[in-house]
Amino acid sequence: MAERIPIASDHAGFELKERLRTALMAAGFDVDDIGTHGTASTDYPDYAHPLAQQVSDGRVQRGVLLCGTGLGMSYTANRYPGVRAAVAWTPDVAELARKHNDANVLVLPARFVSDEDALAILHRWLDTAFEGGRHEGRVAKIERDEQADDASAGAEG
Ligand code: RB5
Protein backbone atom coordinates (compact mmCIF):
# COMPACT_ATOMS: atom_id res chain seq x y z
CA MET A 1 0.00 0.00 0.00
CA ALA A 2 1.23 3.50 -0.84
CA GLU A 3 2.55 5.58 2.04
CA ARG A 4 0.14 8.36 2.97
CA ILE A 5 1.91 11.71 3.21
CA PRO A 6 0.24 14.99 4.21
CA ILE A 7 1.30 18.29 2.67
CA ALA A 8 0.16 21.80 3.61
CA SER A 9 1.03 25.41 3.01
CA ASP A 10 -0.23 28.92 3.55
CA HIS A 11 -0.77 31.31 0.61
CA ALA A 12 2.96 32.03 0.32
CA GLY A 13 3.68 28.36 -0.27
CA PHE A 14 0.60 27.50 -2.29
CA GLU A 15 2.09 27.47 -5.79
CA LEU A 16 5.13 25.47 -4.75
CA LYS A 17 2.90 23.10 -2.78
CA GLU A 18 1.02 22.31 -5.97
CA ARG A 19 4.28 21.35 -7.67
CA LEU A 20 5.46 19.22 -4.78
CA ARG A 21 2.06 17.55 -4.50
CA THR A 22 2.29 16.55 -8.16
CA ALA A 23 5.83 15.27 -7.64
CA LEU A 24 4.77 13.22 -4.60
CA MET A 25 1.88 11.68 -6.52
CA ALA A 26 4.20 10.87 -9.42
CA ALA A 27 6.52 9.18 -6.92
CA GLY A 28 3.65 6.92 -5.84
CA PHE A 29 2.62 8.52 -2.53
CA ASP A 30 -0.97 8.75 -1.35
CA VAL A 31 -0.96 12.53 -0.88
CA ASP A 32 -3.24 14.16 1.70
CA ASP A 33 -3.49 17.83 0.67
CA ILE A 34 -4.54 19.70 3.82
CA GLY A 35 -4.56 23.06 2.00
CA THR A 36 -4.45 25.91 1.47
CA HIS A 37 -6.24 25.63 -1.86
CA GLY A 38 -5.62 29.06 -3.37
CA THR A 39 -3.60 32.25 -3.11
CA ALA A 40 -5.93 34.10 -0.70
CA SER A 41 -4.17 35.22 2.48
CA THR A 42 -4.26 32.58 5.23
CA ASP A 43 -2.71 31.90 8.65
CA TYR A 44 0.06 29.27 8.58
CA PRO A 45 -0.79 27.72 12.00
CA ASP A 46 -4.19 26.66 10.65
CA TYR A 47 -2.35 24.26 8.35
CA ALA A 48 0.66 23.32 10.47
CA HIS A 49 -1.46 22.13 13.43
CA PRO A 50 -3.45 19.41 11.65
CA LEU A 51 -0.40 18.10 9.83
CA ALA A 52 1.80 18.01 12.94
CA GLN A 53 -0.99 16.33 14.90
CA GLN A 54 -1.04 13.45 12.41
CA VAL A 55 2.73 12.98 12.65
CA SER A 56 2.68 13.26 16.44
CA ASP A 57 -0.13 10.67 16.72
CA GLY A 58 1.73 8.26 14.45
CA ARG A 59 -1.09 8.30 11.89
CA VAL A 60 1.57 9.14 9.29
CA GLN A 61 5.34 8.80 9.37
CA ARG A 62 6.19 12.13 7.79
CA GLY A 63 4.80 15.27 6.20
CA VAL A 64 5.70 18.38 4.20
CA LEU A 65 4.95 22.03 5.07
CA LEU A 66 5.61 25.26 3.17
CA CYS A 67 5.32 28.94 4.01
CA GLY A 68 7.24 32.05 2.96
CA THR A 69 10.29 31.56 5.18
CA GLY A 70 9.50 28.12 6.59
CA LEU A 71 9.75 29.60 10.07
CA GLY A 72 6.11 29.97 11.11
CA MET A 73 5.33 26.44 9.97
CA SER A 74 8.35 25.00 11.79
CA TYR A 75 7.62 26.89 15.04
CA THR A 76 4.09 25.52 15.06
CA ALA A 77 4.86 21.94 14.06
CA ASN A 78 7.73 21.64 16.56
CA ARG A 79 5.36 22.20 19.48
CA TYR A 80 4.01 18.66 19.00
CA PRO A 81 5.65 15.74 20.82
CA GLY A 82 7.68 13.57 18.50
CA VAL A 83 7.61 16.08 15.65
CA ARG A 84 10.97 17.16 14.28
CA ALA A 85 10.24 19.77 11.62
CA ALA A 86 13.32 20.94 9.71
CA VAL A 87 13.52 23.99 7.48
CA ALA A 88 15.71 22.97 4.54
CA TRP A 89 16.93 25.40 1.90
CA THR A 90 19.38 23.10 0.10
CA PRO A 91 19.43 19.36 -0.61
CA ASP A 92 22.44 18.99 1.69
CA VAL A 93 20.56 20.56 4.60
CA ALA A 94 17.65 18.17 3.93
CA GLU A 95 20.04 15.22 3.89
CA LEU A 96 21.63 16.19 7.20
CA ALA A 97 18.21 16.85 8.72
CA ARG A 98 17.39 13.19 7.98
CA LYS A 99 20.80 11.64 8.78
CA HIS A 100 21.49 13.51 12.01
CA ASN A 101 18.13 14.83 13.24
CA ASP A 102 15.65 12.24 11.93
CA ALA A 103 13.46 15.07 10.63
CA ASN A 104 9.94 13.74 10.12
CA VAL A 105 8.53 16.99 8.74
CA LEU A 106 10.21 18.83 5.88
CA VAL A 107 9.57 22.58 5.84
CA LEU A 108 10.33 24.57 2.71
CA PRO A 109 10.89 28.33 2.63
CA ALA A 110 8.84 28.85 -0.53
CA ARG A 111 9.88 32.47 -1.10
CA PHE A 112 13.57 31.61 -0.95
CA VAL A 113 13.96 28.47 -3.07
CA SER A 114 13.45 27.89 -6.77
CA ASP A 115 11.01 25.21 -7.90
CA GLU A 116 13.93 23.14 -9.16
CA ASP A 117 15.78 23.37 -5.83
CA ALA A 118 12.60 22.60 -3.89
CA LEU A 119 12.10 19.39 -5.85
CA ALA A 120 15.73 18.39 -5.26
CA ILE A 121 15.33 19.15 -1.52
CA LEU A 122 12.12 17.10 -1.36
CA HIS A 123 13.64 14.07 -3.06
CA ARG A 124 16.81 14.15 -0.97
CA TRP A 125 14.73 14.30 2.23
CA LEU A 126 12.48 11.45 1.07
CA ASP A 127 15.41 9.24 0.06
CA THR A 128 17.72 9.70 3.06
CA ALA A 129 17.56 7.47 6.14
CA PHE A 130 18.33 8.41 9.74
CA GLU A 131 21.90 7.38 10.55
CA GLY A 132 21.18 6.42 14.16
CA GLY A 133 24.32 5.63 16.16
CA ARG A 134 25.62 8.67 18.02
CA HIS A 135 22.61 10.67 16.82
CA GLU A 136 20.10 8.34 18.46
CA GLY A 137 20.64 9.62 21.99
CA ARG A 138 20.76 13.24 20.88
CA VAL A 139 17.44 13.00 19.11
CA ALA A 140 15.94 11.23 22.15
CA LYS A 141 17.08 14.14 24.35
CA ILE A 142 14.95 16.58 22.33
CA GLU A 143 11.76 15.32 23.95
CA ARG A 144 11.22 16.78 27.42
CA ASP A 145 9.71 14.72 30.18
CA GLU A 146 7.31 17.33 31.50
CA GLN A 147 6.36 15.28 34.57
CA ALA A 148 10.02 15.02 35.54
CA ASP A 149 10.41 18.78 34.98
CA ASP A 150 7.47 19.47 37.31
CA ALA A 151 8.82 17.09 39.96
CA SER A 152 12.27 18.70 39.94
CA ALA A 153 10.76 22.20 40.08
CA GLY A 154 8.79 21.07 43.14
CA ALA A 155 11.92 19.65 44.77
CA GLU A 156 13.78 22.95 44.35
CA GLY A 157 10.93 24.87 45.95
C1 RB5 B 1 3.16 35.20 4.93
O1 RB5 B 1 3.28 36.49 4.42
C2 RB5 B 1 4.42 34.80 5.71
O2 RB5 B 1 4.52 35.56 6.86
C3 RB5 B 1 4.39 33.33 6.03
O3 RB5 B 1 4.30 32.60 4.86
C4 RB5 B 1 5.62 32.74 6.72
O4 RB5 B 1 6.79 33.15 6.11
C5 RB5 B 1 5.64 32.88 8.18
O5 RB5 B 1 6.52 32.36 8.86
PDB file of N, CA, C and O in Angstrom, residues 83-146:
ATOM      1  N   VAL A  83       7.453  15.434  16.965  1.00  0.00           N
ATOM      2  CA  VAL A  83       7.611  16.077  15.653  1.00  0.00           C
ATOM      3  C   VAL A  83       8.972  16.765  15.597  1.00  0.00           C
ATOM      4  O   VAL A  83       9.341  17.513  16.507  1.00  0.00           O
ATOM      5  N   ARG A  84       9.696  16.484  14.529  1.00  0.00           N
ATOM      6  CA  ARG A  84      10.973  17.155  14.283  1.00  0.00           C
ATOM      7  C   ARG A  84      10.874  17.779  12.890  1.00  0.00           C
ATOM      8  O   ARG A  84      11.079  17.108  11.877  1.00  0.00           O
ATOM      9  N   ALA A  85      10.486  19.052  12.878  1.00  0.00           N
ATOM     10  CA  ALA A  85      10.243  19.772  11.624  1.00  0.00           C
ATOM     11  C   ALA A  85      11.482  20.584  11.274  1.00  0.00           C
ATOM     12  O   ALA A  85      11.894  21.450  12.045  1.00  0.00           O
ATOM     13  N   ALA A  86      12.062  20.300  10.117  1.00  0.00           N
ATOM     14  CA  ALA A  86      13.323  20.936   9.710  1.00  0.00           C
ATOM     15  C   ALA A  86      13.100  21.837   8.508  1.00  0.00           C
ATOM     16  O   ALA A  86      12.601  21.385   7.472  1.00  0.00           O
ATOM     17  N   VAL A  87      13.509  23.100   8.644  1.00  0.00           N
ATOM     18  CA  VAL A  87      13.522  23.988   7.482  1.00  0.00           C
ATOM     19  C   VAL A  87      14.759  23.639   6.668  1.00  0.00           C
ATOM     20  O   VAL A  87      15.881  23.647   7.197  1.00  0.00           O
ATOM     21  N   ALA A  88      14.564  23.320   5.396  1.00  0.00           N
ATOM     22  CA  ALA A  88      15.710  22.970   4.539  1.00  0.00           C
ATOM     23  C   ALA A  88      15.695  23.857   3.301  1.00  0.00           C
ATOM     24  O   ALA A  88      14.681  23.947   2.618  1.00  0.00           O
ATOM     25  N   TRP A  89      16.828  24.485   3.038  1.00  0.00           N
ATOM     26  CA  TRP A  89      16.933  25.403   1.901  1.00  0.00           C
ATOM     27  C   TRP A  89      17.918  24.904   0.857  1.00  0.00           C
ATOM     28  O   TRP A  89      18.079  25.529  -0.182  1.00  0.00           O
ATOM     29  N   THR A  90      18.564  23.767   1.128  1.00  0.00           N
ATOM     30  CA  THR A  90      19.382  23.101   0.099  1.00  0.00           C
ATOM     31  C   THR A  90      19.188  21.593   0.277  1.00  0.00           C
ATOM     32  O   THR A  90      18.823  21.135   1.375  1.00  0.00           O
ATOM     33  N   PRO A  91      19.509  20.810  -0.762  1.00  0.00           N
ATOM     34  CA  PRO A  91      19.430  19.356  -0.612  1.00  0.00           C
ATOM     35  C   PRO A  91      20.360  18.838   0.491  1.00  0.00           C
ATOM     36  O   PRO A  91      20.009  17.894   1.206  1.00  0.00           O
ATOM     37  N   ASP A  92      21.515  19.461   0.646  1.00  0.00           N
ATOM     38  CA  ASP A  92      22.440  18.987   1.686  1.00  0.00           C
ATOM     39  C   ASP A  92      21.878  19.211   3.091  1.00  0.00           C
ATOM     40  O   ASP A  92      22.069  18.373   3.983  1.00  0.00           O
ATOM     41  N   VAL A  93      21.195  20.331   3.293  1.00  0.00           N
ATOM     42  CA  VAL A  93      20.556  20.555   4.602  1.00  0.00           C
ATOM     43  C   VAL A  93      19.477  19.500   4.837  1.00  0.00           C
ATOM     44  O   VAL A  93      19.366  18.938   5.940  1.00  0.00           O
ATOM     45  N   ALA A  94      18.708  19.194   3.805  1.00  0.00           N
ATOM     46  CA  ALA A  94      17.654  18.170   3.933  1.00  0.00           C
ATOM     47  C   ALA A  94      18.276  16.809   4.266  1.00  0.00           C
ATOM     48  O   ALA A  94      17.747  16.063   5.099  1.00  0.00           O
ATOM     49  N   GLU A  95      19.377  16.507   3.640  1.00  0.00           N
ATOM     50  CA  GLU A  95      20.044  15.216   3.886  1.00  0.00           C
ATOM     51  C   GLU A  95      20.525  15.129   5.342  1.00  0.00           C
ATOM     52  O   GLU A  95      20.313  14.122   6.021  1.00  0.00           O
ATOM     53  N   LEU A  96      21.142  16.201   5.812  1.00  0.00           N
ATOM     54  CA  LEU A  96      21.631  16.187   7.203  1.00  0.00           C
ATOM     55  C   LEU A  96      20.478  16.193   8.200  1.00  0.00           C
ATOM     56  O   LEU A  96      20.578  15.594   9.277  1.00  0.00           O
ATOM     57  N   ALA A  97      19.390  16.849   7.838  1.00  0.00           N
ATOM     58  CA  ALA A  97      18.212  16.852   8.719  1.00  0.00           C
ATOM     59  C   ALA A  97      17.674  15.430   8.894  1.00  0.00           C
ATOM     60  O   ALA A  97      17.159  15.082   9.954  1.00  0.00           O
ATOM     61  N   ARG A  98      17.792  14.611   7.873  1.00  0.00           N
ATOM     62  CA  ARG A  98      17.392  13.195   7.980  1.00  0.00           C
ATOM     63  C   ARG A  98      18.479  12.396   8.713  1.00  0.00           C
ATOM     64  O   ARG A  98      18.199  11.698   9.678  1.00  0.00           O
ATOM     65  N   LYS A  99      19.716  12.481   8.242  1.00  0.00           N
ATOM     66  CA  LYS A  99      20.795  11.639   8.780  1.00  0.00           C
ATOM     67  C   LYS A  99      21.052  11.904  10.253  1.00  0.00           C
ATOM     68  O   LYS A  99      21.244  10.987  11.032  1.00  0.00           O
ATOM     69  N   HIS A 100      21.100  13.160  10.643  1.00  0.00           N
ATOM     70  CA  HIS A 100      21.493  13.512  12.008  1.00  0.00           C
ATOM     71  C   HIS A 100      20.314  13.794  12.930  1.00  0.00           C
ATOM     72  O   HIS A 100      20.410  13.568  14.126  1.00  0.00           O
ATOM     73  N   ASN A 101      19.234  14.364  12.374  1.00  0.00           N
ATOM     74  CA  ASN A 101      18.135  14.834  13.239  1.00  0.00           C
ATOM     75  C   ASN A 101      16.837  14.045  13.056  1.00  0.00           C
ATOM     76  O   ASN A 101      15.842  14.367  13.706  1.00  0.00           O
ATOM     77  N   ASP A 102      16.847  13.064  12.170  1.00  0.00           N
ATOM     78  CA  ASP A 102      15.653  12.236  11.927  1.00  0.00           C
ATOM     79  C   ASP A 102      14.416  13.110  11.700  1.00  0.00           C
ATOM     80  O   ASP A 102      13.350  12.868  12.275  1.00  0.00           O
ATOM     81  N   ALA A 103      14.559  14.119  10.883  1.00  0.00           N
ATOM     82  CA  ALA A 103      13.458  15.066  10.630  1.00  0.00           C
ATOM     83  C   ALA A 103      12.281  14.344   9.995  1.00  0.00           C
ATOM     84  O   ALA A 103      12.417  13.738   8.926  1.00  0.00           O
ATOM     85  N   ASN A 104      11.122  14.412  10.664  1.00  0.00           N
ATOM     86  CA  ASN A 104       9.942  13.735  10.116  1.00  0.00           C
ATOM     87  C   ASN A 104       8.960  14.716   9.469  1.00  0.00           C
ATOM     88  O   ASN A 104       7.929  14.295   8.943  1.00  0.00           O
ATOM     89  N   VAL A 105       9.284  16.000   9.512  1.00  0.00           N
ATOM     90  CA  VAL A 105       8.533  16.990   8.737  1.00  0.00           C
ATOM     91  C   VAL A 105       9.557  17.859   7.997  1.00  0.00           C
ATOM     92  O   VAL A 105      10.498  18.384   8.607  1.00  0.00           O
ATOM     93  N   LEU A 106       9.372  17.955   6.694  1.00  0.00           N
ATOM     94  CA  LEU A 106      10.213  18.834   5.876  1.00  0.00           C
ATOM     95  C   LEU A 106       9.477  20.157   5.716  1.00  0.00           C
ATOM     96  O   LEU A 106       8.292  20.167   5.344  1.00  0.00           O
ATOM     97  N   VAL A 107      10.175  21.256   5.999  1.00  0.00           N
ATOM     98  CA  VAL A 107       9.566  22.581   5.840  1.00  0.00           C
ATOM     99  C   VAL A 107      10.356  23.351   4.791  1.00  0.00           C
ATOM    100  O   VAL A 107      11.582  23.505   4.919  1.00  0.00           O
ATOM    101  N   LEU A 108       9.655  23.826   3.783  1.00  0.00           N
ATOM    102  CA  LEU A 108      10.328  24.566   2.707  1.00  0.00           C
ATOM    103  C   LEU A 108      10.031  26.054   2.783  1.00  0.00           C
ATOM    104  O   LEU A 108       8.857  26.450   2.936  1.00  0.00           O
ATOM    105  N   PRO A 109      11.076  26.878   2.668  1.00  0.00           N
ATOM    106  CA  PRO A 109      10.890  28.333   2.628  1.00  0.00           C
ATOM    107  C   PRO A 109      10.563  28.745   1.197  1.00  0.00           C
ATOM    108  O   PRO A 109      11.442  29.080   0.404  1.00  0.00           O
ATOM    109  N   ALA A 110       9.276  28.753   0.863  1.00  0.00           N
ATOM    110  CA  ALA A 110       8.841  28.847  -0.533  1.00  0.00           C
ATOM    111  C   ALA A 110       9.314  30.129  -1.230  1.00  0.00           C
ATOM    112  O   ALA A 110       9.526  30.117  -2.443  1.00  0.00           O
ATOM    113  N   ARG A 111       9.475  31.211  -0.460  1.00  0.00           N
ATOM    114  CA  ARG A 111       9.877  32.469  -1.105  1.00  0.00           C
ATOM    115  C   ARG A 111      11.379  32.552  -1.322  1.00  0.00           C
ATOM    116  O   ARG A 111      11.878  33.553  -1.863  1.00  0.00           O
ATOM    117  N   PHE A 112      12.112  31.537  -0.885  1.00  0.00           N
ATOM    118  CA  PHE A 112      13.572  31.611  -0.953  1.00  0.00           C
ATOM    119  C   PHE A 112      14.212  30.414  -1.653  1.00  0.00           C
ATOM    120  O   PHE A 112      15.430  30.244  -1.586  1.00  0.00           O
ATOM    121  N   VAL A 113      13.404  29.579  -2.279  1.00  0.00           N
ATOM    122  CA  VAL A 113      13.960  28.466  -3.066  1.00  0.00           C
ATOM    123  C   VAL A 113      13.277  28.437  -4.430  1.00  0.00           C
ATOM    124  O   VAL A 113      12.095  28.763  -4.538  1.00  0.00           O
ATOM    125  N   SER A 114      14.049  28.056  -5.440  1.00  0.00           N
ATOM    126  CA  SER A 114      13.451  27.886  -6.775  1.00  0.00           C
ATOM    127  C   SER A 114      12.650  26.588  -6.786  1.00  0.00           C
ATOM    128  O   SER A 114      12.850  25.716  -5.925  1.00  0.00           O
ATOM    129  N   ASP A 115      11.782  26.454  -7.766  1.00  0.00           N
ATOM    130  CA  ASP A 115      11.015  25.207  -7.899  1.00  0.00           C
ATOM    131  C   ASP A 115      11.961  24.025  -8.075  1.00  0.00           C
ATOM    132  O   ASP A 115      11.753  22.957  -7.495  1.00  0.00           O
ATOM    133  N   GLU A 116      12.982  24.228  -8.873  1.00  0.00           N
ATOM    134  CA  GLU A 116      13.933  23.145  -9.157  1.00  0.00           C
ATOM    135  C   GLU A 116      14.655  22.714  -7.864  1.00  0.00           C
ATOM    136  O   GLU A 116      14.778  21.521  -7.571  1.00  0.00           O
ATOM    137  N   ASP A 117      15.104  23.700  -7.101  1.00  0.00           N
ATOM    138  CA  ASP A 117      15.784  23.371  -5.833  1.00  0.00           C
ATOM    139  C   ASP A 117      14.820  22.703  -4.860  1.00  0.00           C
ATOM    140  O   ASP A 117      15.185  21.773  -4.149  1.00  0.00           O
ATOM    141  N   ALA A 118      13.580  23.182  -4.821  1.00  0.00           N
ATOM    142  CA  ALA A 118      12.598  22.601  -3.895  1.00  0.00           C
ATOM    143  C   ALA A 118      12.372  21.130  -4.200  1.00  0.00           C
ATOM    144  O   ALA A 118      12.281  20.294  -3.291  1.00  0.00           O
ATOM    145  N   LEU A 119      12.303  20.795  -5.477  1.00  0.00           N
ATOM    146  CA  LEU A 119      12.104  19.386  -5.852  1.00  0.00           C
ATOM    147  C   LEU A 119      13.320  18.555  -5.457  1.00  0.00           C
ATOM    148  O   LEU A 119      13.176  17.425  -4.959  1.00  0.00           O
ATOM    149  N   ALA A 120      14.508  19.114  -5.641  1.00  0.00           N
ATOM    150  CA  ALA A 120      15.730  18.386  -5.256  1.00  0.00           C
ATOM    151  C   ALA A 120      15.776  18.199  -3.739  1.00  0.00           C
ATOM    152  O   ALA A 120      16.167  17.135  -3.238  1.00  0.00           O
ATOM    153  N   ILE A 121      15.363  19.224  -2.997  1.00  0.00           N
ATOM    154  CA  ILE A 121      15.328  19.150  -1.519  1.00  0.00           C
ATOM    155  C   ILE A 121      14.337  18.065  -1.091  1.00  0.00           C
ATOM    156  O   ILE A 121      14.636  17.223  -0.238  1.00  0.00           O
ATOM    157  N   LEU A 122      13.152  18.084  -1.704  1.00  0.00           N
ATOM    158  CA  LEU A 122      12.120  17.099  -1.359  1.00  0.00           C
ATOM    159  C   LEU A 122      12.628  15.675  -1.593  1.00  0.00           C
ATOM    160  O   LEU A 122      12.503  14.810  -0.710  1.00  0.00           O
ATOM    161  N   HIS A 123      13.210  15.437  -2.746  1.00  0.00           N
ATOM    162  CA  HIS A 123      13.641  14.066  -3.063  1.00  0.00           C
ATOM    163  C   HIS A 123      14.795  13.619  -2.169  1.00  0.00           C
ATOM    164  O   HIS A 123      14.836  12.466  -1.740  1.00  0.00           O
ATOM    165  N   ARG A 124      15.692  14.532  -1.842  1.00  0.00           N
ATOM    166  CA  ARG A 124      16.815  14.151  -0.965  1.00  0.00           C
ATOM    167  C   ARG A 124      16.282  13.786   0.417  1.00  0.00           C
ATOM    168  O   ARG A 124      16.712  12.824   1.034  1.00  0.00           O
ATOM    169  N   TRP A 125      15.325  14.567   0.902  1.00  0.00           N
ATOM    170  CA  TRP A 125      14.732  14.302   2.226  1.00  0.00           C
ATOM    171  C   TRP A 125      13.987  12.961   2.208  1.00  0.00           C
ATOM    172  O   TRP A 125      14.125  12.149   3.118  1.00  0.00           O
ATOM    173  N   LEU A 126      13.235  12.714   1.154  1.00  0.00           N
ATOM    174  CA  LEU A 126      12.483  11.453   1.065  1.00  0.00           C
ATOM    175  C   LEU A 126      13.409  10.235   1.020  1.00  0.00           C
ATOM    176  O   LEU A 126      13.085   9.183   1.571  1.00  0.00           O
ATOM    177  N   ASP A 127      14.548  10.390   0.364  1.00  0.00           N
ATOM    178  CA  ASP A 127      15.409   9.236   0.057  1.00  0.00           C
ATOM    179  C   ASP A 127      16.512   9.005   1.077  1.00  0.00           C
ATOM    180  O   ASP A 127      17.316   8.081   0.905  1.00  0.00           O
ATOM    181  N   THR A 128      16.613   9.840   2.102  1.00  0.00           N
ATOM    182  CA  THR A 128      17.716   9.699   3.056  1.00  0.00           C
ATOM    183  C   THR A 128      17.215   9.114   4.373  1.00  0.00           C
ATOM    184  O   THR A 128      16.212   9.576   4.920  1.00  0.00           O
ATOM    185  N   ALA A 129      17.930   8.128   4.867  1.00  0.00           N
ATOM    186  CA  ALA A 129      17.557   7.471   6.136  1.00  0.00           C
ATOM    187  C   ALA A 129      18.263   8.137   7.321  1.00  0.00           C
ATOM    188  O   ALA A 129      19.325   8.754   7.160  1.00  0.00           O
ATOM    189  N   PHE A 130      17.690   7.967   8.493  1.00  0.00           N
ATOM    190  CA  PHE A 130      18.334   8.408   9.742  1.00  0.00           C
ATOM    191  C   PHE A 130      19.550   7.509   9.980  1.00  0.00           C
ATOM    192  O   PHE A 130      19.470   6.286   9.821  1.00  0.00           O
ATOM    193  N   GLU A 131      20.655   8.127  10.363  1.00  0.00           N
ATOM    194  CA  GLU A 131      21.898   7.382  10.552  1.00  0.00           C
ATOM    195  C   GLU A 131      21.917   6.624  11.868  1.00  0.00           C
ATOM    196  O   GLU A 131      22.639   5.645  12.011  1.00  0.00           O
ATOM    197  N   GLY A 132      21.163   7.081  12.852  1.00  0.00           N
ATOM    198  CA  GLY A 132      21.180   6.423  14.165  1.00  0.00           C
ATOM    199  C   GLY A 132      22.536   6.611  14.832  1.00  0.00           C
ATOM    200  O   GLY A 132      23.144   7.674  14.730  1.00  0.00           O
ATOM    201  N   GLY A 133      23.008   5.574  15.512  1.00  0.00           N
ATOM    202  CA  GLY A 133      24.324   5.633  16.159  1.00  0.00           C
ATOM    203  C   GLY A 133      24.397   6.766  17.158  1.00  0.00           C
ATOM    204  O   GLY A 133      23.518   6.910  18.010  1.00  0.00           O
ATOM    205  N   ARG A 134      25.428   7.592  17.040  1.00  0.00           N
ATOM    206  CA  ARG A 134      25.625   8.674  18.020  1.00  0.00           C
ATOM    207  C   ARG A 134      24.474   9.685  18.012  1.00  0.00           C
ATOM    208  O   ARG A 134      24.293  10.434  18.968  1.00  0.00           O
ATOM    209  N   HIS A 135      23.714   9.705  16.918  1.00  0.00           N
ATOM    210  CA  HIS A 135      22.613  10.669  16.820  1.00  0.00           C
ATOM    211  C   HIS A 135      21.355  10.204  17.546  1.00  0.00           C
ATOM    212  O   HIS A 135      20.480  11.019  17.837  1.00  0.00           O
ATOM    213  N   GLU A 136      21.290   8.919  17.824  1.00  0.00           N
ATOM    214  CA  GLU A 136      20.096   8.342  18.456  1.00  0.00           C
ATOM    215  C   GLU A 136      19.806   9.019  19.802  1.00  0.00           C
ATOM    216  O   GLU A 136      18.703   9.482  20.059  1.00  0.00           O
ATOM    217  N   GLY A 137      20.811   9.059  20.658  1.00  0.00           N
ATOM    218  CA  GLY A 137      20.639   9.623  21.995  1.00  0.00           C
ATOM    219  C   GLY A 137      20.361  11.112  21.948  1.00  0.00           C
ATOM    220  O   GLY A 137      19.593  11.641  22.761  1.00  0.00           O
ATOM    221  N   ARG A 138      20.972  11.791  20.991  1.00  0.00           N
ATOM    222  CA  ARG A 138      20.760  13.245  20.882  1.00  0.00           C
ATOM    223  C   ARG A 138      19.326  13.547  20.496  1.00  0.00           C
ATOM    224  O   ARG A 138      18.693  14.453  21.053  1.00  0.00           O
ATOM    225  N   VAL A 139      18.821  12.787  19.532  1.00  0.00           N
ATOM    226  CA  VAL A 139      17.438  12.999  19.106  1.00  0.00           C
ATOM    227  C   VAL A 139      16.488  12.663  20.257  1.00  0.00           C
ATOM    228  O   VAL A 139      15.519  13.384  20.509  1.00  0.00           O
ATOM    229  N   ALA A 140      16.798  11.605  21.002  1.00  0.00           N
ATOM    230  CA  ALA A 140      15.945  11.228  22.148  1.00  0.00           C
ATOM    231  C   ALA A 140      15.909  12.346  23.182  1.00  0.00           C
ATOM    232  O   ALA A 140      14.880  12.578  23.829  1.00  0.00           O
ATOM    233  N   LYS A 141      17.013  13.058  23.352  1.00  0.00           N
ATOM    234  CA  LYS A 141      17.079  14.136  24.350  1.00  0.00           C
ATOM    235  C   LYS A 141      16.237  15.354  23.983  1.00  0.00           C
ATOM    236  O   LYS A 141      16.024  16.239  24.810  1.00  0.00           O
ATOM    237  N   ILE A 142      15.764  15.425  22.740  1.00  0.00           N
ATOM    238  CA  ILE A 142      14.949  16.581  22.334  1.00  0.00           C
ATOM    239  C   ILE A 142      13.632  16.595  23.106  1.00  0.00           C
ATOM    240  O   ILE A 142      13.156  17.649  23.523  1.00  0.00           O
ATOM    241  N   GLU A 143      13.062  15.398  23.292  1.00  0.00           N
ATOM    242  CA  GLU A 143      11.760  15.319  23.946  1.00  0.00           C
ATOM    243  C   GLU A 143      11.915  15.553  25.442  1.00  0.00           C
ATOM    244  O   GLU A 143      12.685  14.866  26.102  1.00  0.00           O
ATOM    245  N   ARG A 144      11.179  16.506  25.982  1.00  0.00           N
ATOM    246  CA  ARG A 144      11.222  16.779  27.422  1.00  0.00           C
ATOM    247  C   ARG A 144      10.223  15.900  28.150  1.00  0.00           C
ATOM    248  O   ARG A 144       9.127  15.673  27.670  1.00  0.00           O
ATOM    249  N   ASP A 145      10.644  15.438  29.321  1.00  0.00           N
ATOM    250  CA  ASP A 145       9.714  14.716  30.181  1.00  0.00           C
ATOM    251  C   ASP A 145       9.097  15.759  31.106  1.00  0.00           C
ATOM    252  O   ASP A 145       9.705  16.185  32.089  1.00  0.00           O
ATOM    253  N   GLU A 146       7.894  16.211  30.764  1.00  0.00           N
ATOM    254  CA  GLU A 146       7.306  17.331  31.500  1.00  0.00           C
ATOM    255  C   GLU A 146       6.983  16.966  32.943  1.00  0.00           C
ATOM    256  O   GLU A 146       7.077  17.808  33.838  1.00  0.00           O
TER     257      GLU A 146
END
